[in-house]
Short mmCIF file of C-alpha atoms (C1' of nucleotides) in Angstrom, two decimals:
data_model
loop_
_atom_site.label_atom_id
_atom_site.label_comp_id
_atom_site.label_asym_id
_atom_site.label_seq_id
_atom_site.Cartn_x
_atom_site.Cartn_y
_atom_site.Cartn_z
CA MET A 23 0.02 0.00 -0.01
CA SER A 24 1.39 3.32 -0.97
CA ARG A 25 2.20 5.92 1.61
CA ARG A 26 -0.51 8.12 0.13
CA ASP A 27 -3.04 5.38 0.78
CA GLU A 28 -1.92 5.16 4.28
CA ILE A 29 -2.47 8.84 4.72
CA LEU A 30 -5.94 8.48 3.34
CA ASP A 31 -6.69 5.65 5.70
CA VAL A 32 -5.69 7.77 8.65
CA ALA A 33 -7.64 10.75 7.26
CA VAL A 34 -10.79 8.66 7.06
CA ALA A 35 -10.22 7.38 10.60
CA VAL A 36 -9.67 10.88 12.00
CA LEU A 37 -12.75 12.13 10.20
CA GLU A 38 -15.00 9.39 11.52
CA GLU A 39 -13.61 9.44 15.05
CA GLU A 40 -13.12 13.03 15.72
CA GLY A 41 -14.83 15.02 12.98
CA PRO A 42 -13.74 17.46 10.39
CA ASP A 43 -12.21 19.98 12.70
CA ALA A 44 -9.72 17.45 13.90
CA LEU A 45 -8.58 16.64 10.39
CA THR A 46 -5.47 18.77 10.33
CA MET A 47 -2.22 18.05 8.69
CA ARG A 48 -0.55 17.98 12.12
CA GLU A 49 -3.00 15.45 13.52
CA LEU A 50 -2.55 13.22 10.42
CA ALA A 51 1.17 13.47 10.72
CA THR A 52 1.09 12.67 14.46
CA ARG A 53 -0.98 9.58 13.92
CA MET A 54 1.53 8.40 11.28
CA GLY A 55 4.49 9.09 13.55
CA ILE A 56 5.93 11.79 11.34
CA ARG A 57 5.82 15.62 11.07
CA ALA A 58 3.25 17.58 9.16
CA PRO A 59 5.55 18.88 6.45
CA SER A 60 6.55 15.37 5.57
CA LEU A 61 3.03 14.69 4.38
CA TYR A 62 3.73 16.89 1.44
CA LYS A 63 6.12 14.33 0.09
CA HIS A 64 3.15 12.13 -0.69
CA VAL A 65 0.25 14.52 -1.15
CA ARG A 66 -0.09 17.77 -3.04
CA ASP A 67 -2.04 19.65 -0.35
CA LYS A 68 -4.91 19.13 2.05
CA ASP A 69 -7.42 19.38 -0.72
CA ASP A 70 -5.76 16.43 -2.37
CA ILE A 71 -6.39 14.46 0.80
CA LEU A 72 -10.00 15.54 0.78
CA ALA A 73 -10.39 14.46 -2.76
CA GLY A 74 -8.99 11.08 -1.94
CA VAL A 75 -11.38 10.73 0.97
CA GLN A 76 -14.20 11.76 -1.29
CA GLU A 77 -13.28 9.08 -3.74
CA ARG A 78 -13.23 6.41 -1.05
CA ALA A 79 -16.51 7.55 0.34
CA LEU A 80 -18.15 7.36 -3.10
CA ILE A 81 -16.74 3.87 -3.57
CA ALA A 82 -17.99 2.70 -0.19
CA LEU A 83 -21.40 4.24 -0.84
CA ALA A 84 -21.59 2.63 -4.19
CA GLN A 85 -20.81 -0.76 -2.72
CA HIS A 86 -23.44 -0.32 -0.08
CA LEU A 87 -26.03 0.67 -2.65
CA ALA A 88 -25.11 -2.25 -4.83
CA ALA A 89 -25.94 -4.57 -1.99
CA ALA A 90 -29.30 -2.92 -1.28
CA GLY A 91 -32.48 -4.83 -0.70
CA PRO A 92 -34.97 -5.05 -3.50
CA GLY A 93 -37.09 -2.21 -4.81
CA LEU A 94 -37.01 1.48 -4.33
CA ALA A 95 -37.56 1.15 -0.65
CA GLY A 96 -34.49 -1.13 -0.31
CA LEU A 97 -32.31 1.26 -2.19
CA ALA A 98 -33.59 4.22 -0.14
CA ASP A 99 -32.91 2.29 3.07
CA ALA A 100 -29.42 1.55 1.97
CA TYR A 101 -28.73 5.17 1.04
CA ARG A 102 -30.03 6.52 4.30
CA SER A 103 -28.43 3.92 6.46
CA TRP A 104 -24.99 4.43 4.98
CA ALA A 105 -25.24 8.15 5.42
CA ARG A 106 -26.30 7.81 9.01
CA ALA A 107 -23.51 5.27 9.68
CA HIS A 108 -20.87 7.57 8.12
CA PRO A 109 -22.18 11.07 8.36
CA ARG A 110 -18.73 12.78 7.97
CA LEU A 111 -17.84 10.70 5.03
CA TYR A 112 -21.23 11.43 3.46
CA GLU A 113 -20.46 15.09 3.95
CA VAL A 114 -17.18 15.09 2.06
CA ALA A 115 -18.67 12.84 -0.54
CA THR A 116 -21.42 15.28 -1.33
CA ARG A 117 -20.74 18.72 0.06
CA ARG A 118 -17.57 19.39 -1.82
CA PRO A 119 -17.45 19.87 -5.57
CA LEU A 120 -16.75 16.63 -7.20
CA ALA A 121 -13.01 16.52 -7.97
CA ARG A 122 -13.58 14.90 -11.28
CA GLU A 123 -9.96 15.38 -12.34
CA ARG A 124 -8.62 13.69 -9.25
CA ILE A 125 -11.05 10.80 -8.94
CA ALA A 126 -10.72 7.53 -10.86
CA PRO A 127 -13.10 7.46 -13.79
CA GLY A 128 -16.02 5.10 -13.20
CA VAL A 129 -16.39 5.85 -9.57
CA GLU A 130 -19.06 8.42 -10.11
CA ALA A 131 -20.88 6.15 -12.54
CA ALA A 132 -20.64 3.21 -10.14
CA ALA A 133 -22.26 5.18 -7.40
CA ALA A 134 -24.96 6.25 -9.69
CA ALA A 135 -25.63 2.89 -11.32
CA PRO A 136 -28.00 1.43 -8.73
CA ILE A 137 -30.10 4.57 -8.72
CA VAL A 138 -30.23 4.73 -12.47
CA ALA A 139 -31.23 1.08 -12.54
CA ALA A 140 -34.06 1.79 -10.02
CA ALA A 141 -35.17 4.54 -12.30
CA GLY A 142 -35.42 2.15 -15.26
CA GLY A 143 -32.67 4.00 -17.08
CA ASP A 144 -34.42 7.38 -17.00
CA ALA A 145 -31.63 9.82 -16.21
CA HIS A 146 -33.95 12.59 -15.11
CA LEU A 147 -35.83 10.29 -12.85
CA ALA A 148 -32.57 8.94 -11.50
CA ARG A 149 -31.40 12.47 -10.63
CA ALA A 150 -34.67 13.24 -9.03
CA LEU A 151 -34.49 10.18 -6.89
CA TRP A 152 -30.94 10.96 -5.97
CA ALA A 153 -31.71 14.50 -5.12
CA LEU A 154 -34.68 13.40 -3.02
CA ALA A 155 -32.62 10.91 -1.02
CA HIS A 156 -29.78 13.38 -0.76
CA GLY A 157 -32.01 16.17 0.35
CA LEU A 158 -33.64 14.02 3.02
CA VAL A 159 -30.26 12.81 4.26
CA ASP A 160 -28.62 16.16 4.18
CA LEU A 161 -31.33 17.85 6.02
CA GLU A 162 -31.47 15.09 8.56
CA LEU A 163 -27.75 15.13 9.15
CA SER A 164 -27.61 18.85 9.72
CA ASP A 165 -30.56 18.63 12.12
CA ARG A 166 -32.85 20.74 10.06
CA PHE A 167 -36.01 18.81 10.67
CA PRO A 168 -37.89 19.57 13.88
CA PRO A 169 -36.61 17.39 16.71
CA GLY A 170 -38.75 14.35 17.05
CA ALA A 171 -40.03 14.37 13.48
CA ASP A 172 -40.91 10.92 12.32
CA LEU A 173 -38.53 10.64 9.39
CA ASP A 174 -39.38 7.10 8.56
CA ALA A 175 -42.82 8.30 7.70
CA THR A 176 -41.45 11.20 5.76
CA TRP A 177 -39.33 8.82 3.65
CA ARG A 178 -42.34 6.70 2.98
CA THR A 179 -44.28 9.68 1.84
CA ALA A 180 -41.44 10.99 -0.22
CA LEU A 181 -41.03 7.70 -2.09
CA ARG A 182 -44.73 7.31 -2.66
CA GLY A 183 -44.65 9.62 -5.65
CA PHE A 184 -41.94 7.53 -7.27
CA GLU A 185 -43.19 4.00 -6.77
CA PRO A 186 -44.20 2.27 -9.87
CA PRO A 187 -48.00 2.26 -10.10
CA PRO A 188 -49.32 -0.63 -8.08
CA SER A 189 -49.72 -3.62 -10.29
CA PRO A 190 -53.26 -4.89 -9.81
CA THR A 191 -52.78 -7.99 -7.77
CA ARG A 192 -55.66 -10.34 -7.16
CA SER A 193 -57.18 -9.60 -3.81
CA MET B 4 -29.63 50.30 12.86
CA SER B 5 -27.50 48.57 15.48
CA ARG B 6 -23.80 48.12 14.99
CA ARG B 7 -24.45 44.38 14.98
CA ASP B 8 -26.81 44.78 12.09
CA GLU B 9 -24.19 46.73 10.14
CA ILE B 10 -21.78 43.95 10.68
CA LEU B 11 -24.31 41.49 9.29
CA ASP B 12 -24.88 43.69 6.33
CA VAL B 13 -21.18 43.75 5.56
CA ALA B 14 -20.99 39.99 6.16
CA VAL B 15 -23.71 39.33 3.64
CA ALA B 16 -22.01 41.60 1.17
CA VAL B 17 -18.63 39.94 1.57
CA LEU B 18 -20.14 36.52 1.33
CA GLU B 19 -22.02 37.28 -1.90
CA GLU B 20 -19.19 39.23 -3.50
CA GLU B 21 -16.11 37.22 -2.57
CA GLY B 22 -17.33 33.94 -1.15
CA PRO B 23 -17.00 32.23 2.17
CA ASP B 24 -13.21 32.18 2.30
CA ALA B 25 -13.09 35.99 2.21
CA LEU B 26 -15.47 36.13 5.21
CA THR B 27 -12.86 36.73 7.87
CA MET B 28 -13.01 38.93 10.94
CA ARG B 29 -10.21 41.06 9.53
CA GLU B 30 -11.97 41.56 6.26
CA LEU B 31 -15.20 42.55 7.93
CA ALA B 32 -13.37 44.95 10.20
CA THR B 33 -11.49 46.53 7.30
CA ARG B 34 -14.70 47.10 5.41
CA MET B 35 -16.17 48.80 8.44
CA GLY B 36 -13.10 50.92 8.98
CA ILE B 37 -12.23 49.34 12.32
CA ARG B 38 -9.87 46.64 13.65
CA ALA B 39 -10.84 43.02 13.96
CA PRO B 40 -10.91 42.77 17.74
CA SER B 41 -13.36 45.65 17.92
CA LEU B 42 -15.96 43.45 16.25
CA TYR B 43 -16.16 41.47 19.44
CA LYS B 44 -17.79 44.47 21.20
CA HIS B 45 -20.85 43.78 19.06
CA VAL B 46 -20.80 40.12 18.36
CA ARG B 47 -20.00 37.10 20.44
CA ASP B 48 -17.82 35.32 17.92
CA LYS B 49 -17.74 34.42 14.24
CA ASP B 50 -20.33 31.82 14.63
CA ASP B 51 -22.65 34.47 15.98
CA ILE B 52 -22.15 36.36 12.65
CA LEU B 53 -22.89 33.23 10.66
CA ALA B 54 -26.07 32.62 12.67
CA GLY B 55 -27.19 36.14 11.91
CA VAL B 56 -26.44 35.69 8.27
CA GLN B 57 -28.38 32.44 8.32
CA GLU B 58 -31.36 34.16 9.86
CA ARG B 59 -31.32 36.86 7.16
CA ALA B 60 -31.01 34.27 4.46
CA LEU B 61 -33.99 32.36 5.72
CA ILE B 62 -36.05 35.53 5.92
CA ALA B 63 -35.05 36.47 2.37
CA LEU B 64 -35.87 33.02 1.11
CA ALA B 65 -39.24 33.00 2.92
CA GLN B 66 -40.17 36.30 1.38
CA HIS B 67 -39.21 35.04 -2.05
CA LEU B 68 -41.22 31.88 -1.58
CA ALA B 69 -44.25 33.81 -0.37
CA ALA B 70 -44.23 35.77 -3.59
CA ALA B 71 -43.95 32.61 -5.79
CA GLY B 72 -46.12 32.02 -8.75
CA PRO B 73 -49.09 29.65 -8.44
CA GLY B 74 -48.92 25.91 -8.02
CA LEU B 75 -46.17 23.54 -7.16
CA ALA B 76 -44.27 24.63 -10.24
CA GLY B 77 -44.36 28.21 -9.22
CA LEU B 78 -43.05 27.39 -5.77
CA ALA B 79 -40.30 25.16 -7.15
CA ASP B 80 -39.25 27.85 -9.46
CA ALA B 81 -39.08 30.42 -6.74
CA TYR B 82 -36.99 28.07 -4.60
CA ARG B 83 -34.59 27.28 -7.31
CA SER B 84 -34.23 30.81 -8.63
CA TRP B 85 -33.50 32.26 -5.23
CA ALA B 86 -30.86 29.63 -4.48
CA ARG B 87 -29.19 30.25 -7.83
CA ALA B 88 -29.25 34.00 -7.29
CA HIS B 89 -27.73 33.72 -3.78
CA PRO B 90 -25.78 30.51 -3.72
CA ARG B 91 -23.53 31.50 -0.78
CA LEU B 92 -26.53 32.63 1.26
CA TYR B 93 -28.33 29.44 0.47
CA GLU B 94 -25.29 27.59 1.72
CA VAL B 95 -25.19 29.27 5.05
CA ALA B 96 -28.90 28.93 5.30
CA THR B 97 -29.00 25.21 4.83
CA ARG B 98 -25.60 23.69 5.42
CA ARG B 99 -25.04 24.76 8.93
CA PRO B 100 -27.07 23.38 11.75
CA LEU B 101 -29.97 25.69 12.47
CA ALA B 102 -29.05 27.98 15.34
CA ARG B 103 -32.50 27.66 16.85
CA GLU B 104 -31.44 29.49 19.97
CA ARG B 105 -30.06 32.47 18.15
CA ILE B 106 -32.71 32.93 15.54
CA ALA B 107 -35.94 34.80 16.09
CA PRO B 108 -38.80 32.41 16.54
CA GLY B 109 -41.10 32.26 13.63
CA VAL B 110 -38.40 32.63 10.98
CA GLU B 111 -38.13 28.89 10.50
CA ALA B 112 -41.93 28.54 10.35
CA ALA B 113 -42.24 31.45 7.95
CA ALA B 114 -39.78 29.84 5.51
CA ALA B 115 -41.63 26.56 5.75
CA ALA B 116 -45.12 28.07 5.44
CA PRO B 117 -45.41 28.21 1.61
CA ILE B 118 -44.22 24.63 1.28
CA VAL B 119 -46.56 23.34 3.90
CA ALA B 120 -49.40 25.18 2.21
CA ALA B 121 -48.42 23.61 -1.10
CA ALA B 122 -48.49 20.22 0.57
CA GLY B 123 -51.98 20.86 1.75
CA GLY B 124 -50.94 20.88 5.38
CA ASP B 125 -49.33 17.38 5.24
CA ALA B 126 -46.10 17.80 7.18
CA HIS B 127 -44.52 14.67 5.78
CA LEU B 128 -45.33 15.71 2.27
CA ALA B 129 -44.00 19.16 2.98
CA ARG B 130 -40.73 17.81 4.24
CA ALA B 131 -40.49 15.53 1.21
CA LEU B 132 -41.05 18.46 -1.13
CA TRP B 133 -38.52 20.56 0.77
CA ALA B 134 -35.98 17.77 0.67
CA LEU B 135 -36.48 17.26 -3.06
CA ALA B 136 -36.01 20.94 -3.83
CA HIS B 137 -33.11 21.22 -1.48
CA GLY B 138 -31.46 18.14 -2.86
CA LEU B 139 -31.78 19.36 -6.41
CA VAL B 140 -30.48 22.76 -5.57
CA ASP B 141 -27.71 21.53 -3.34
CA LEU B 142 -26.43 19.11 -5.91
CA GLU B 143 -26.71 21.73 -8.66
CA LEU B 144 -24.86 24.32 -6.62
CA SER B 145 -22.04 22.04 -5.88
CA ASP B 146 -21.77 20.93 -9.48
CA ARG B 147 -22.59 17.36 -8.83
CA PHE B 148 -24.69 16.84 -11.91
CA PRO B 149 -22.94 16.01 -15.14
CA PRO B 150 -22.04 19.18 -16.96
CA GLY B 151 -24.69 19.99 -19.53
CA ALA B 152 -27.43 18.07 -17.86
CA ASP B 153 -30.89 19.48 -18.58
CA LEU B 154 -31.90 20.33 -15.05
CA ASP B 155 -35.15 22.00 -16.06
CA ALA B 156 -36.29 18.65 -17.32
CA THR B 157 -35.01 17.04 -14.17
CA TRP B 158 -37.06 19.36 -12.08
CA ARG B 159 -40.14 18.65 -14.11
CA THR B 160 -39.64 14.91 -13.77
CA ALA B 161 -39.01 15.37 -10.03
CA LEU B 162 -42.17 17.28 -9.42
CA ARG B 163 -44.31 14.95 -11.54
CA GLY B 164 -44.57 12.49 -8.60
CA PHE B 165 -45.98 15.23 -6.39
CA GLU B 166 -48.43 16.94 -8.61
CA PRO B 167 -52.06 16.53 -7.67
CA PRO B 168 -53.63 13.99 -9.89
CA PRO B 169 -54.77 15.74 -13.13
CA SER B 170 -58.27 16.84 -12.73
CA PRO B 171 -60.15 15.50 -15.76
CA THR B 172 -60.73 18.59 -17.84
CA ARG B 173 -62.98 18.46 -20.82
CA SER B 174 -61.01 18.12 -23.99
"C1'" DT C 21 32.11 4.02 -5.15
"C1'" DG C 22 29.46 7.60 -6.09
"C1'" DA C 23 25.21 9.82 -7.96
"C1'" DC C 24 20.63 10.15 -7.10
"C1'" DA C 25 15.98 9.59 -5.51
"C1'" DA C 26 12.98 8.91 -1.45
"C1'" DG C 27 11.41 10.47 2.57
"C1'" DG C 28 12.27 12.06 6.80
"C1'" DC C 29 13.50 16.52 9.59
"C1'" DT C 30 13.58 21.76 11.54
"C1'" DA C 31 12.59 26.50 11.06
"C1'" DA C 32 9.69 29.73 9.63
"C1'" DC C 33 5.91 32.49 7.27
"C1'" DG C 34 1.51 34.52 6.89
"C1'" DA C 35 -3.42 34.19 7.88
"C1'" DC C 36 -6.81 32.95 10.96
"C1'" DG C 37 -9.98 33.47 15.43
"C1'" DT C 38 -9.76 35.55 19.61
"C1'" DA C 39 -8.33 37.22 24.59
"C1'" DA C 40 -6.51 40.92 27.54
"C1'" DG C 41 -6.14 45.22 28.72
"C1'" DC C 42 -5.83 50.30 27.78
"C1'" DC C 43 -7.96 54.77 26.58
"C1'" DA C 44 -11.21 58.34 24.81
"C1'" DT C 45 -15.80 59.63 24.28
"C1'" DT C 46 -20.51 59.86 25.61
"C1'" DC C 47 -24.34 59.10 28.39
"C1'" DT C 48 -26.60 59.49 32.87
"C1'" DG C 49 -28.02 60.24 37.56
"C1'" DG C 50 -27.23 62.71 41.97
"C1'" DC D 28 -22.85 70.43 36.48
"C1'" DC D 29 -19.99 67.04 37.36
"C1'" DA D 30 -18.50 62.14 38.59
"C1'" DG D 31 -18.79 57.77 37.20
"C1'" DA D 32 -20.12 54.26 34.24
"C1'" DA D 33 -20.95 52.42 29.81
"C1'" DT D 34 -19.60 52.33 25.02
"C1'" DG D 35 -16.63 51.40 21.48
"C1'" DG D 36 -12.57 52.05 19.71
"C1'" DC D 37 -7.36 50.63 19.95
"C1'" DT D 38 -2.67 47.69 20.38
"C1'" DT D 39 -0.50 43.60 21.50
"C1'" DA D 40 -0.21 38.99 21.55
"C1'" DC D 41 -1.27 33.93 21.65
"C1'" DG D 42 -2.05 29.52 19.67
"C1'" DT D 43 -3.43 26.97 15.50
"C1'" DC D 44 -3.67 26.37 10.79
"C1'" DG D 45 -1.72 25.18 5.91
"C1'" DT D 46 2.37 25.41 3.68
"C1'" DT D 47 7.34 26.46 1.91
"C1'" DA D 48 12.33 26.15 1.94
"C1'" DG D 49 16.09 23.80 2.62
"C1'" DC D 50 18.88 20.20 4.97
"C1'" DC D 51 20.21 15.40 6.00
"C1'" DT D 52 20.03 10.36 6.12
"C1'" DT D 53 19.22 6.14 3.89
"C1'" DG D 54 18.83 2.80 0.30
"C1'" DT D 55 19.45 1.71 -4.70
"C1'" DC D 56 21.79 0.99 -8.68
"C1'" DA D 57 25.25 2.17 -12.61
#
DNA sequence: TGACAAGGCTAACGACGTAAGCCATTCTGG
DNA sequence: CCAGAATGGCTTACGTCGTTAGCCTTGTCA
């Protein structure tokens, strides 16, 4: 494993354990047993690290979505549960502009694939679904909903508009 | 106008003109013709300023939404157009945890009111609509959609799931 | 063996938020 | 009308941040 990858490992760990404010060059260096300026032998700057973390977050999210339960509800569940399990990673994955130049091609597509599939290939619908899920998660993670709100119910309501029309099953 | 309000005016101006990185205590002070430490006579800390800016942003957004055109489409248009006209303000309005203690009561409700109305009073539906709009705007503002994507069409698709069922008009 | 790359190090810079404490002006109550 | 307090500036300074410059050791290979 390259030294750069080690740094990214540590960065992810710091982020998840202590939050974004603790993610300083000096803290990273300390955890690696070196001094802050030495990091620059392996990494362009702090933004480079963030881009690497973003890439890893997208990959992890993509994997989680790929293993989602069936249906739109399963996908939505997977999306929300991953974001709640890794709120800081979700933040760097979505809040910063996508570093398209620094991120391996295909990562973006891989993360999008399960959603596009759920949308039956309709790109606009896929984006709408993504935005809906992202909006719900983003607002939840930054505590914008009134405390005590029943967000499970909100999700169900939100997805109702996008469910395929109920196939008339015999009753 | 209180000195604090002047500071907030300047903060909004800096934010809109030069972006969040330029929003430093020293820059604010310079624009007001004083020194940075003097700001602390009127403001608790930088976070206090951000909370004030957040409050103003929410009020402005609420006013814009209240003046929206008719229907869900009108409301959606108003939401998106305000966010695109004031992307940095939209950011502080939504990305930071809501400083409920520091913000005048009612502001939150006022911003929510037009959406709740459009949802016919259904709180879950209102949150879903808000999340959808926020998600679309947030992803657009941070350049997460593929360049060149037709976002107008995406919005139309997104809202389709929430439109009231078409009343059967004579044709 | 000697050049060179890799990867550490120290020292330091400038920007940031902010605390401490001083001083002039202005307001206010006896 | 004046004493004292409140107001709102100021300078100085601290600690933290990202980052640069330049040095030195170690391992590799011609």
